[in-house]
C-alpha positions as protocol buffer text, in pm:
chain_id: "A"
residue {
  index: 1
  type: UNK
  ca { x: 11543 y: 6823 z: 9573 }
}
residue {
  index: 2
  type: UNK
  ca { x: 11321 y: 6878 z: 9267 }
}
residue {
  index: 3
  type: UNK
  ca { x: 11480 y: 6999 z: 8949 }
}
residue {
  index: 4
  type: UNK
  ca { x: 11260 y: 7315 z: 8944 }
}
residue {
  index: 5
  type: UNK
  ca { x: 11298 y: 7379 z: 9324 }
}
residue {
  index: 6
  type: UNK
  ca { x: 11349 y: 7749 z: 9393 }
}
residue {
  index: 7
  type: UNK
  ca { x: 11661 y: 7839 z: 9591 }
}
residue {
  index: 8
  type: UNK
  ca { x: 11744 y: 8134 z: 9815 }
}
residue {
  index: 9
  type: UNK
  ca { x: 12064 y: 8249 z: 9971 }
}
residue {
  index: 10
  type: UNK
  ca { x: 12193 y: 8111 z: 10296 }
}
residue {
  index: 11
  type: UNK
  ca { x: 12201 y: 8467 z: 10439 }
}
residue {
  index: 12
  type: UNK
  ca { x: 11824 y: 8508 z: 10372 }
}
residue {
  index: 13
  type: UNK
  ca { x: 11746 y: 8173 z: 10515 }
}
residue {
  index: 14
  type: UNK
  ca { x: 11939 y: 8254 z: 10835 }
}
residue {
  index: 15
  type: UNK
  ca { x: 11783 y: 8594 z: 10859 }
}
residue {
  index: 16
  type: UNK
  ca { x: 11442 y: 8438 z: 10825 }
}
residue {
  index: 17
  type: UNK
  ca { x: 11518 y: 8200 z: 11107 }
}
residue {
  index: 18
  type: UNK
  ca { x: 11604 y: 8495 z: 11328 }
}
residue {
  index: 19
  type: UNK
  ca { x: 11328 y: 8730 z: 11242 }
}
residue {
  index: 20
  type: UNK
  ca { x: 11027 y: 8496 z: 11208 }
}
residue {
  index: 21
  type: UNK
  ca { x: 10990 y: 8428 z: 11583 }
}
residue {
  index: 22
  type: UNK
  ca { x: 11026 y: 8799 z: 11662 }
}
residue {
  index: 23
  type: UNK
  ca { x: 10775 y: 8911 z: 11410 }
}
residue {
  index: 24
  type: UNK
  ca { x: 10532 y: 8638 z: 11531 }
}
residue {
  index: 25
  type: UNK
  ca { x: 10576 y: 8754 z: 11898 }
}
residue {
  index: 26
  type: UNK
  ca { x: 10528 y: 9121 z: 11801 }
}
residue {
  index: 27
  type: UNK
  ca { x: 10219 y: 9030 z: 11599 }
}
residue {
  index: 28
  type: UNK
  ca { x: 10067 y: 8852 z: 11896 }
}
residue {
  index: 29
  type: UNK
  ca { x: 10149 y: 9141 z: 12126 }
}
residue {
  index: 30
  type: UNK
  ca { x: 9996 y: 9399 z: 11906 }
}
residue {
  index: 31
  type: UNK
  ca { x: 9688 y: 9183 z: 11851 }
}
residue {
  index: 32
  type: UNK
  ca { x: 9637 y: 9181 z: 12232 }
}
residue {
  index: 33
  type: UNK
  ca { x: 9694 y: 9562 z: 12253 }
}
residue {
  index: 34
  type: UNK
  ca { x: 9447 y: 9612 z: 11963 }
}
residue {
  index: 35
  type: UNK
  ca { x: 9180 y: 9415 z: 12143 }
}
residue {
  index: 36
  type: UNK
  ca { x: 9209 y: 9646 z: 12437 }
}
residue {
  index: 37
  type: UNK
  ca { x: 9263 y: 9983 z: 12265 }
}
residue {
  index: 38
  type: UNK
  ca { x: 9253 y: 9955 z: 11885 }
}
residue {
  index: 39
  type: UNK
  ca { x: 9267 y: 10338 z: 11842 }
}
residue {
  index: 40
  type: UNK
  ca { x: 9558 y: 10395 z: 12075 }
}
residue {
  index: 41
  type: UNK
  ca { x: 9852 y: 10547 z: 11892 }
}
residue {
  index: 42
  type: UNK
  ca { x: 10216 y: 10430 z: 11899 }
}
residue {
  index: 43
  type: UNK
  ca { x: 10502 y: 10626 z: 12044 }
}
residue {
  index: 44
  type: UNK
  ca { x: 10790 y: 10713 z: 11801 }
}
residue {
  index: 45
  type: UNK
  ca { x: 11011 y: 10466 z: 11996 }
}
residue {
  index: 46
  type: UNK
  ca { x: 10759 y: 10178 z: 11930 }
}
residue {
  index: 47
  type: UNK
  ca { x: 10749 y: 10276 z: 11566 }
}
residue {
  index: 48
  type: UNK
  ca { x: 11129 y: 10258 z: 11539 }
}
residue {
  index: 49
  type: UNK
  ca { x: 11128 y: 9916 z: 11702 }
}
residue {
  index: 50
  type: UNK
  ca { x: 10863 y: 9780 z: 11473 }
}
residue {
  index: 51
  type: UNK
  ca { x: 11032 y: 9935 z: 11160 }
}
residue {
  index: 52
  type: UNK
  ca { x: 11366 y: 9784 z: 11257 }
}
residue {
  index: 53
  type: UNK
  ca { x: 11221 y: 9443 z: 11250 }
}
residue {
  index: 54
  type: UNK
  ca { x: 11022 y: 9506 z: 10935 }
}
residue {
  index: 55
  type: UNK
  ca { x: 11340 y: 9623 z: 10759 }
}
residue {
  index: 56
  type: UNK
  ca { x: 11496 y: 9287 z: 10841 }
}
residue {
  index: 57
  type: UNK
  ca { x: 11192 y: 9110 z: 10696 }
}
residue {
  index: 58
  type: UNK
  ca { x: 11223 y: 9325 z: 10383 }
}
residue {
  index: 59
  type: UNK
  ca { x: 11583 y: 9205 z: 10339 }
}
residue {
  index: 60
  type: UNK
  ca { x: 11455 y: 8846 z: 10340 }
}
residue {
  index: 61
  type: UNK
  ca { x: 11177 y: 8932 z: 10093 }
}
residue {
  index: 62
  type: UNK
  ca { x: 11373 y: 9164 z: 9865 }
}
residue {
  index: 63
  type: UNK
  ca { x: 11326 y: 8952 z: 9556 }
}
residue {
  index: 64
  type: UNK
  ca { x: 10970 y: 8843 z: 9627 }
}
residue {
  index: 65
  type: UNK
  ca { x: 10660 y: 8982 z: 9459 }
}
residue {
  index: 66
  type: UNK
  ca { x: 10488 y: 9024 z: 9796 }
}
residue {
  index: 67
  type: UNK
  ca { x: 10733 y: 9306 z: 9883 }
}
residue {
  index: 68
  type: UNK
  ca { x: 10535 y: 9539 z: 9659 }
}
residue {
  index: 69
  type: UNK
  ca { x: 10249 y: 9520 z: 9904 }
}
residue {
  index: 70
  type: UNK
  ca { x: 10446 y: 9560 z: 10219 }
}
residue {
  index: 71
  type: UNK
  ca { x: 10522 y: 9906 z: 10374 }
}
residue {
  index: 72
  type: UNK
  ca { x: 10713 y: 10041 z: 10666 }
}
residue {
  index: 73
  type: UNK
  ca { x: 10526 y: 10246 z: 10928 }
}
residue {
  index: 74
  type: UNK
  ca { x: 10536 y: 10621 z: 10859 }
}
residue {
  index: 75
  type: UNK
  ca { x: 10685 y: 10772 z: 11174 }
}
residue {
  index: 76
  type: UNK
  ca { x: 10509 y: 11106 z: 11098 }
}
residue {
  index: 77
  type: UNK
  ca { x: 10168 y: 10941 z: 11039 }
}
residue {
  index: 78
  type: UNK
  ca { x: 10121 y: 10829 z: 11404 }
}
residue {
  index: 79
  type: UNK
  ca { x: 9975 y: 10481 z: 11350 }
}
residue {
  index: 80
  type: UNK
  ca { x: 9714 y: 10309 z: 11572 }
}
residue {
  index: 81
  type: UNK
  ca { x: 9746 y: 9967 z: 11710 }
}
residue {
  index: 82
  type: UNK
  ca { x: 9504 y: 9833 z: 11468 }
}
residue {
  index: 83
  type: UNK
  ca { x: 9710 y: 9964 z: 11178 }
}
residue {
  index: 84
  type: UNK
  ca { x: 10013 y: 9793 z: 11300 }
}
residue {
  index: 85
  type: UNK
  ca { x: 9822 y: 9458 z: 11344 }
}
residue {
  index: 86
  type: UNK
  ca { x: 9722 y: 9477 z: 10979 }
}
residue {
  index: 87
  type: UNK
  ca { x: 10076 y: 9548 z: 10862 }
}
residue {
  index: 88
  type: UNK
  ca { x: 10225 y: 9277 z: 11082 }
}
residue {
  index: 89
  type: UNK
  ca { x: 9968 y: 9027 z: 10948 }
}
residue {
  index: 90
  type: UNK
  ca { x: 10091 y: 9096 z: 10602 }
}
residue {
  index: 91
  type: UNK
  ca { x: 10452 y: 9051 z: 10695 }
}
residue {
  index: 92
  type: UNK
  ca { x: 10383 y: 8726 z: 10878 }
}
residue {
  index: 93
  type: UNK
  ca { x: 10188 y: 8596 z: 10568 }
}
residue {
  index: 94
  type: UNK
  ca { x: 10468 y: 8698 z: 10344 }
}
residue {
  index: 95
  type: UNK
  ca { x: 10738 y: 8538 z: 10556 }
}
residue {
  index: 96
  type: UNK
  ca { x: 10543 y: 8216 z: 10587 }
}
residue {
  index: 97
  type: UNK
  ca { x: 10507 y: 8214 z: 10202 }
}
residue {
  index: 98
  type: UNK
  ca { x: 10876 y: 8267 z: 10173 }
}
residue {
  index: 99
  type: UNK
  ca { x: 10953 y: 7961 z: 10393 }
}
residue {
  index: 100
  type: UNK
  ca { x: 10700 y: 7744 z: 10207 }
}
residue {
  index: 101
  type: UNK
  ca { x: 10881 y: 7830 z: 9878 }
}
residue {
  index: 102
  type: UNK
  ca { x: 11238 y: 7770 z: 9985 }
}
residue {
  index: 103
  type: UNK
  ca { x: 11215 y: 7519 z: 10274 }
}
residue {
  index: 104
  type: UNK
  ca { x: 11107 y: 7154 z: 10254 }
}
residue {
  index: 105
  type: UNK
  ca { x: 11180 y: 6793 z: 10256 }
}
residue {
  index: 106
  type: UNK
  ca { x: 11499 y: 6689 z: 10074 }
}
residue {
  index: 107
  type: UNK
  ca { x: 11481 y: 6303 z: 10082 }
}
residue {
  index: 108
  type: UNK
  ca { x: 11451 y: 6242 z: 10454 }
}
residue {
  index: 109
  type: UNK
  ca { x: 11571 y: 6580 z: 10578 }
}
residue {
  index: 110
  type: UNK
  ca { x: 11383 y: 6911 z: 10605 }
}
residue {
  index: 111
  type: UNK
  ca { x: 11607 y: 7197 z: 10507 }
}
residue {
  index: 112
  type: UNK
  ca { x: 11636 y: 7536 z: 10336 }
}
residue {
  index: 113
  type: UNK
  ca { x: 11707 y: 7511 z: 9964 }
}
residue {
  index: 114
  type: UNK
  ca { x: 12005 y: 7745 z: 9923 }
}
residue {
  index: 115
  type: UNK
  ca { x: 12234 y: 7838 z: 9638 }
}
């Protein structure tokens, strides 16, 4: 580990491991839906499901600068599929950036750098 290596908490590292595959899958699913019907609106139930996952991502990213640019879906705004794809793209990028900052090679082993 480098002397100036940034460290995160074990809780955030574990939450990242749980949420990243889910948000990747959700992003792929909404991209497919958006190709077919970009203007189709989401039901309130889908908004709740998406927001629940985004809230978990926000816990991982709570001390990152990128969080300032990430919003939850407004349930009263009735978002379209294309809106959700854009938001999920931002979250996926922020989560990948988080991993690149706190995960890496430590000698011969790849691992999270935790406190």
